[in-house]
Structure formats: C-alpha cells, structure tokens
Short mmCIF file of C-alpha atoms in Angstrom, two decimals:
data_model
loop_
_atom_site.label_atom_id
_atom_site.label_comp_id
_atom_site.label_asym_id
_atom_site.label_seq_id
_atom_site.Cartn_x
_atom_site.Cartn_y
_atom_site.Cartn_z
CA MET A 46 19.76 27.84 15.13
CA GLU A 47 17.49 24.89 14.46
CA ARG A 48 16.88 26.01 10.86
CA MET A 49 20.63 26.36 10.32
CA GLU A 50 21.21 22.81 11.59
CA GLN A 51 18.45 21.54 9.28
CA ARG A 52 20.06 23.35 6.32
CA GLN A 53 23.49 21.90 7.17
CA GLY A 54 21.94 18.46 7.45
CA PHE A 55 20.24 18.87 4.07
CA LEU A 56 23.44 20.05 2.39
CA SER A 57 25.41 17.18 3.95
CA ALA A 58 22.90 14.62 2.72
CA LEU A 59 22.55 16.17 -0.75
CA PRO A 60 25.50 14.36 -2.48
CA VAL A 61 24.40 10.97 -1.17
CA GLY A 62 20.81 11.78 -2.09
CA VAL A 63 21.79 12.64 -5.66
CA LEU A 64 23.87 9.44 -5.92
CA LEU A 65 21.01 7.29 -4.60
CA ALA A 66 18.61 8.98 -7.02
CA ALA A 67 20.94 8.24 -9.94
CA ILE A 68 21.42 4.61 -8.87
CA PHE A 69 17.88 3.67 -7.83
CA VAL A 70 15.42 6.18 -9.29
CA ALA A 71 16.91 6.65 -12.77
CA PRO A 72 16.62 2.94 -13.82
CA LEU A 73 13.03 2.86 -12.58
CA LEU A 74 12.29 6.01 -14.57
CA VAL A 75 13.69 4.40 -17.73
CA VAL A 76 11.55 1.29 -17.15
CA PHE A 77 8.50 3.50 -16.58
CA LEU A 78 9.09 5.42 -19.84
CA PHE A 79 9.69 2.20 -21.80
CA SER A 80 6.34 0.85 -20.62
CA PHE A 81 4.61 3.44 -22.83
CA MET A 82 6.56 2.58 -25.98
CA PRO A 83 5.13 0.44 -28.81
CA ALA A 84 5.86 -3.29 -28.76
CA ARG A 85 9.31 -4.58 -29.70
CA VAL A 86 11.21 -1.29 -29.84
CA PHE A 87 14.50 -0.60 -28.11
CA THR A 88 14.60 3.21 -27.95
CA LEU A 89 12.46 5.87 -26.31
CA ALA A 90 12.14 7.86 -29.56
CA HIS A 91 8.60 6.73 -30.36
CA MET A 92 5.09 8.01 -29.71
CA PRO A 93 3.87 6.74 -26.33
CA SER A 94 0.88 4.41 -26.13
CA PHE A 95 -0.98 2.30 -23.58
CA GLU A 96 -0.81 -0.80 -25.79
CA ASN A 97 1.30 -2.81 -23.34
CA TYR A 98 -1.13 -2.20 -20.48
CA ARG A 99 -3.95 -3.40 -22.77
CA TYR A 100 -1.94 -6.59 -23.39
CA PHE A 101 -1.74 -7.08 -19.63
CA VAL A 102 -5.51 -7.58 -19.55
CA GLU A 103 -6.09 -9.19 -22.95
CA GLN A 104 -3.25 -11.72 -22.74
CA GLY A 105 -4.13 -12.79 -19.18
CA TYR A 106 -0.93 -11.61 -17.51
CA TYR A 107 -3.05 -10.59 -14.51
CA LEU A 108 -3.40 -14.32 -13.68
CA SER A 109 0.35 -14.57 -13.15
CA LEU A 110 0.20 -11.41 -11.03
CA PHE A 111 -2.59 -12.80 -8.82
CA ARG A 112 -0.67 -16.09 -8.53
CA SER A 113 2.48 -14.28 -7.41
CA LEU A 114 0.65 -12.10 -4.88
CA GLY A 115 -1.36 -15.05 -3.55
CA MET A 116 1.69 -17.24 -3.01
CA ALA A 117 3.59 -14.30 -1.46
CA ALA A 118 0.71 -13.66 0.97
CA ALA A 119 0.49 -17.35 1.91
CA ALA A 120 4.27 -17.54 2.41
CA THR A 121 4.20 -14.40 4.59
CA VAL A 122 1.49 -15.81 6.86
CA LEU A 123 3.36 -19.13 7.16
CA LEU A 124 6.61 -17.28 7.87
CA PHE A 125 4.97 -15.41 10.75
CA VAL A 126 3.55 -18.61 12.22
CA VAL A 127 6.85 -20.50 11.88
CA SER A 128 9.10 -17.63 12.98
CA TYR A 129 7.17 -16.35 15.99
CA PRO A 130 8.14 -19.05 18.52
CA LEU A 131 11.83 -18.84 17.63
CA ALA A 132 11.73 -15.03 17.54
CA TYR A 133 10.09 -14.97 20.96
CA GLY A 134 12.77 -17.28 22.32
CA MET A 135 15.53 -15.12 20.85
CA ALA A 136 14.03 -11.96 22.31
CA LYS A 137 12.94 -13.17 25.75
CA VAL A 138 14.26 -16.62 26.67
CA PHE A 139 17.51 -17.78 25.11
CA GLY A 140 19.81 -15.01 26.37
CA LYS A 141 23.40 -15.44 25.08
CA PHE A 142 22.32 -18.48 23.04
CA THR A 143 20.50 -16.00 20.77
CA LEU A 144 23.87 -15.10 19.23
CA VAL A 145 24.46 -18.73 18.25
CA ILE A 146 21.06 -18.90 16.53
CA THR A 147 21.68 -15.56 14.81
CA VAL A 148 25.03 -16.72 13.44
CA GLY A 149 23.54 -20.03 12.33
CA VAL A 150 20.73 -18.34 10.40
CA VAL A 151 23.01 -15.69 8.89
CA VAL A 152 25.59 -18.28 7.77
CA SER A 153 22.91 -20.00 5.70
CA LEU A 154 22.66 -16.77 3.67
CA PHE A 155 26.31 -17.16 2.64
CA VAL A 156 25.23 -20.00 0.32
CA SER A 157 23.51 -19.03 -2.91
CA GLU A 158 19.73 -19.29 -2.85
CA ASN A 159 19.79 -21.32 -6.07
CA ILE A 160 22.20 -23.86 -4.60
CA ARG A 161 20.04 -24.26 -1.49
CA LEU A 162 16.94 -24.75 -3.65
CA PHE A 163 18.77 -27.30 -5.84
CA GLY A 164 19.45 -29.20 -2.62
CA TRP A 165 15.72 -29.44 -2.02
CA VAL A 166 15.17 -30.55 -5.64
CA LEU A 167 17.65 -33.41 -5.16
CA THR A 168 15.99 -34.28 -1.87
CA LEU A 169 12.38 -34.25 -3.09
CA MET A 170 12.68 -35.43 -6.71
CA LYS A 171 11.35 -38.85 -7.69
CA GLY A 172 14.10 -41.34 -6.88
CA GLY A 173 15.92 -38.65 -4.93
CA MET A 174 17.30 -38.82 -1.43
CA LEU A 175 13.95 -38.85 0.39
CA LEU A 176 11.64 -40.78 -1.94
CA GLY A 177 14.45 -43.04 -3.23
CA THR A 178 15.46 -44.01 0.30
CA LEU A 179 11.83 -44.57 1.27
CA LYS A 180 11.32 -46.85 -1.75
CA ALA A 181 14.53 -48.79 -1.03
CA TRP A 182 13.58 -49.39 2.62
CA THR A 183 9.83 -50.01 2.32
CA GLY A 184 9.10 -50.62 -1.39
CA LEU A 185 6.60 -47.78 -1.18
CA GLU A 186 6.70 -45.50 -4.25
CA LEU A 187 5.25 -42.03 -3.80
CA GLU A 188 4.81 -39.21 -6.28
CA SER A 189 7.21 -36.30 -5.99
CA TRP A 190 5.95 -33.15 -4.31
CA LEU A 191 7.83 -30.99 -6.78
CA TYR A 192 6.28 -28.87 -9.54
CA ASP A 193 3.22 -27.63 -7.67
CA VAL A 194 2.12 -24.51 -5.79
CA PRO A 195 2.59 -25.84 -2.20
CA ILE A 196 6.26 -26.72 -2.78
CA ILE A 197 6.88 -23.26 -4.26
CA ILE A 198 5.34 -21.67 -1.15
CA PHE A 199 7.58 -23.94 0.95
CA GLY A 200 10.57 -22.66 -1.03
CA LEU A 201 9.55 -19.05 -0.39
CA VAL A 202 9.21 -19.74 3.34
CA TYR A 203 12.59 -21.48 3.37
CA ALA A 204 14.41 -18.77 1.39
CA TYR A 205 13.01 -15.73 3.21
CA PHE A 206 12.90 -17.08 6.77
CA PRO A 207 15.65 -14.70 8.05
CA PHE A 208 13.84 -11.65 6.67
CA MET A 209 10.85 -12.40 8.92
CA LEU A 210 12.76 -13.79 11.92
CA PHE A 211 15.04 -10.86 12.76
CA PRO A 212 12.51 -7.97 12.47
CA LEU A 213 10.01 -10.08 14.41
CA ALA A 214 12.53 -10.73 17.19
CA GLN A 215 13.28 -6.99 17.29
CA GLY A 216 9.57 -6.21 17.57
CA ILE A 217 9.01 -8.76 20.35
CA ALA A 218 12.04 -7.39 22.24
CA MET A 219 10.29 -4.00 22.39
CA VAL A 220 7.40 -5.46 24.45
CA PRO A 221 8.06 -4.54 28.13
CA ASP A 222 8.12 -7.59 30.40
CA GLU A 223 6.53 -5.49 33.18
CA VAL A 224 3.37 -5.01 31.11
CA ARG A 225 3.04 -8.73 30.49
CA LEU A 226 3.66 -9.55 34.15
CA ALA A 227 1.12 -6.92 35.27
CA ALA A 228 -1.50 -8.37 32.93
CA SER A 229 -0.74 -11.87 34.21
CA ASP A 230 -1.03 -10.72 37.85
CA LEU A 231 -4.42 -9.19 37.04
CA GLY A 232 -5.65 -12.57 35.81
CA ALA A 233 -5.32 -12.20 32.04
CA SER A 234 -5.01 -15.50 30.21
CA ARG A 235 -2.03 -16.28 27.96
CA THR A 236 -4.25 -15.94 24.92
CA ARG A 237 -5.48 -12.51 26.02
CA ILE A 238 -1.92 -11.36 26.81
CA PHE A 239 -0.83 -12.51 23.37
CA LEU A 240 -3.70 -10.83 21.53
CA GLU A 241 -3.92 -7.58 23.53
CA ILE A 242 -0.28 -6.97 24.56
CA ASP A 243 2.25 -9.02 22.61
CA LEU A 244 0.80 -8.58 19.15
CA PRO A 245 -0.05 -4.81 19.32
CA LEU A 246 3.27 -3.81 20.94
CA ALA A 247 5.33 -6.00 18.60
CA MET A 248 3.41 -4.79 15.55
CA PRO A 249 6.27 -2.60 14.17
CA GLY A 250 8.52 -5.65 13.89
CA ILE A 251 5.67 -7.77 12.53
CA VAL A 252 4.89 -5.17 9.85
CA VAL A 253 8.54 -4.77 8.81
CA GLY A 254 9.12 -8.54 8.69
CA GLY A 255 5.88 -9.12 6.82
CA LEU A 256 6.63 -6.35 4.38
CA LEU A 257 10.15 -7.59 3.64
CA SER A 258 8.97 -11.17 3.21
CA PHE A 259 5.99 -10.25 1.02
CA VAL A 260 7.94 -7.92 -1.26
CA LEU A 261 10.76 -10.44 -1.80
CA ALA A 262 8.35 -13.35 -2.28
CA ALA A 263 6.16 -11.45 -4.77
CA GLY A 264 9.17 -10.78 -6.99
CA ALA A 265 10.81 -14.19 -6.52
CA MET A 266 11.51 -16.37 -9.56
CA ALA A 267 14.04 -19.04 -8.54
CA GLU A 268 11.48 -20.95 -6.46
CA SER A 269 9.02 -21.27 -9.35
CA LYS A 270 11.78 -22.23 -11.82
CA LEU A 271 13.55 -24.82 -9.64
CA LEU A 272 10.89 -26.23 -7.33
CA GLY A 273 7.97 -25.51 -9.67
CA GLY A 274 9.74 -26.66 -12.83
CA GLN A 275 8.05 -23.73 -14.60
CA GLN A 276 4.74 -25.59 -14.33
CA VAL A 277 3.53 -22.59 -12.30
CA ILE A 278 4.19 -19.26 -14.04
CA VAL A 279 4.62 -16.23 -11.79
CA MET A 280 4.86 -12.55 -12.66
CA ALA A 281 8.66 -12.47 -12.49
CA ASP A 282 8.76 -15.26 -15.10
CA GLU A 283 6.57 -13.19 -17.41
CA VAL A 284 8.84 -10.16 -17.00
CA GLU A 285 11.98 -12.19 -17.72
CA THR A 286 10.41 -13.83 -20.78
CA ALA A 287 9.32 -10.47 -22.20
CA PHE A 288 12.79 -8.96 -21.74
CA THR A 289 14.79 -11.97 -22.99
CA TYR A 290 13.04 -14.60 -25.13
CA GLY A 291 10.27 -12.25 -26.33
CA GLN A 292 12.65 -9.31 -26.96
CA ASN A 293 9.72 -7.04 -26.04
CA TRP A 294 11.21 -4.52 -23.65
CA PRO A 295 8.12 -2.25 -23.51
CA LEU A 296 5.89 -5.17 -22.49
CA GLY A 297 8.41 -6.32 -19.87
CA SER A 298 8.58 -2.73 -18.59
CA ALA A 299 4.80 -2.46 -18.35
CA LEU A 300 4.57 -5.75 -16.40
CA SER A 301 7.36 -4.53 -14.10
CA VAL A 302 5.65 -1.18 -13.53
CA ILE A 303 2.37 -2.87 -12.58
CA LEU A 304 4.15 -5.19 -10.12
CA ILE A 305 6.20 -2.33 -8.65
CA ALA A 306 3.11 -0.10 -8.32
CA ILE A 307 1.13 -2.74 -6.43
CA ILE A 308 3.98 -3.72 -4.11
CA GLY A 309 4.99 -0.07 -3.61
CA GLY A 310 1.40 0.87 -2.74
CA LEU A 311 1.19 -1.91 -0.15
CA ALA A 312 4.58 -0.94 1.29
CA PHE A 313 3.58 2.73 1.52
CA PHE A 314 0.33 1.80 3.27
CA ALA A 315 2.16 -0.47 5.74
CA LEU A 316 4.97 2.00 6.50
CA ARG A 317 2.45 4.73 7.34
CA ARG A 318 1.13 2.50 10.13
CA ILE A 319 4.43 1.92 11.97
CA ASP A 320 6.76 4.13 14.00
CA LEU A 321 10.19 3.80 12.39
CA ASP A 322 11.75 6.14 15.00
CA ARG A 323 10.74 3.71 17.74
CA ILE A 324 12.16 0.74 15.86
CA MET A 325 15.46 2.54 15.25
CA GLY A 326 15.68 3.46 18.92
CA ARG A 327 15.41 7.20 18.38
CA LYS A 328 12.29 7.36 20.51
CA ALA A 329 11.36 5.49 23.68
#
C-alpha cells in the first residue's frame, strides 16, 4: 500500500518535475556546455576546451570572485546582527504588532531595488540631501561615502534585509519558551541561554536566512553599479561584461559556472545541516 502511494505521488509530481527541469535545469545546462567552447563563438558546434577556465586564473577574474564572496559574507554577518533583535521581537514579544511590521517590510519590496538604491545615491552623493544639508547648516564639507566597499555592503544589507528577517523570526519562534524559562530558573545567565539554547534551537532559521542572504548578495550587481559607481568590480559585473560588451559568451558562461558551483556547494553543505521537515512543520 505504501509503495503504491509512493508511485502515485511520483506520477503526480512527474509533469511538474519535467516542467521545472525544462525551465531551470536546461538553461543551466546550456551555460555549462558553452563554458567549454572556444572564445567568442555563439554555437555549441565546436571542439570543447578549458581555455575559458584558464582565463579565469590568468586574467585575474578570481579577484572579483573573492571580492563578491567577501562582501556577501560581511553583509550576511551584518544582516544577522541587525535582524536578530527585530526577529526576536516579532517571534516572542510584539504579538499582533508583528503583522504591522511584516506588512511594512513586505511593502518595501513592492518598490524596485534600483529605485531604492538610487534614493540612497541622491541622499549620500556630494551636495546631496545629507551632505548638502549639512554643508548649508554648518559650512562643513565632507567627502561622499559613495563608491567604496563599505557603502556597497550597506546596500546589500539594506536590499536583502527581509530575506534574513523572516527566516530568522521563524527559527526563533521554534525555540520553546519553557526551555528558556527552565534554564533561567536553574540560574543560567542571559548570555548562556542565548549561546546554548536560543542559537542552537533557532539554527534552522539562521541557516536558511544566512543562505538566502549570502546567495543573493554574492550574485548582486545593482549595489556595485549604483552605490559603488563601478569603482569596485564584482563577479556579476564580469559576467555581464563578458556576455554583453565583450561578446564572449563562453567566457561569461565559464565565470557563471564557477560562481554557481561555489554558491551551490555552500548551499548543499548548509542544507545538509538543517531539518527542513521541522521548519515546514511536518515534524515536531
């Protein structure tokens, strides 16, 4: 009986599985095959080679990759630090007010990311709203904070805040209050409760939020273009340049494959360490 139900489930999911494979897997397969083509060709009818992967090392593209991963890691850590207090309040303290916060954060996503980042450019540019007002009131003229790594990391934190906040709140909500109260009654300090109860039990939400934030930040490009003024080149910039200005699809494919492989490997490692059934509520 159980095997029959499994077979029915497999057959039911087969059409959707085939559709998802055609939509998501097929384009990735084309990109993967193009990465082994010679430079500046636009068909797959050529002898494969590893020339594009050699360019990745010789032309220093790995520096852009390290820069992207480093900024994504820094943004993820900052997102956790910034989001945790609000996520804890949403999960344990605010009650019905949590819905108001949720709507407020979600509504911000209705505005294009580029428009929101342009708002920060107008705010932080030299002579802009912040520095221009400061100069008019005090005569003090400061250099703009734009076009540097810290402001790009700020942009990543700003843009991907919801993707850390909501999984983190879900993870914190899974921590039983009875366990925390029992630890407190037994004399555990707040720091010890946080390190030995809150963090381990909320780890599924932390991992999911961290993974979402890191993956999106590592592939982000708008922040480096708008806030960084293209003074800081990230891996996504290199991929776009290869596909568009450089008209070198095989090189762009190779750079994409390397980025996807690294991020996919990290995601696979992280997902093996969490219990998705518990997060989805299928297991207590």
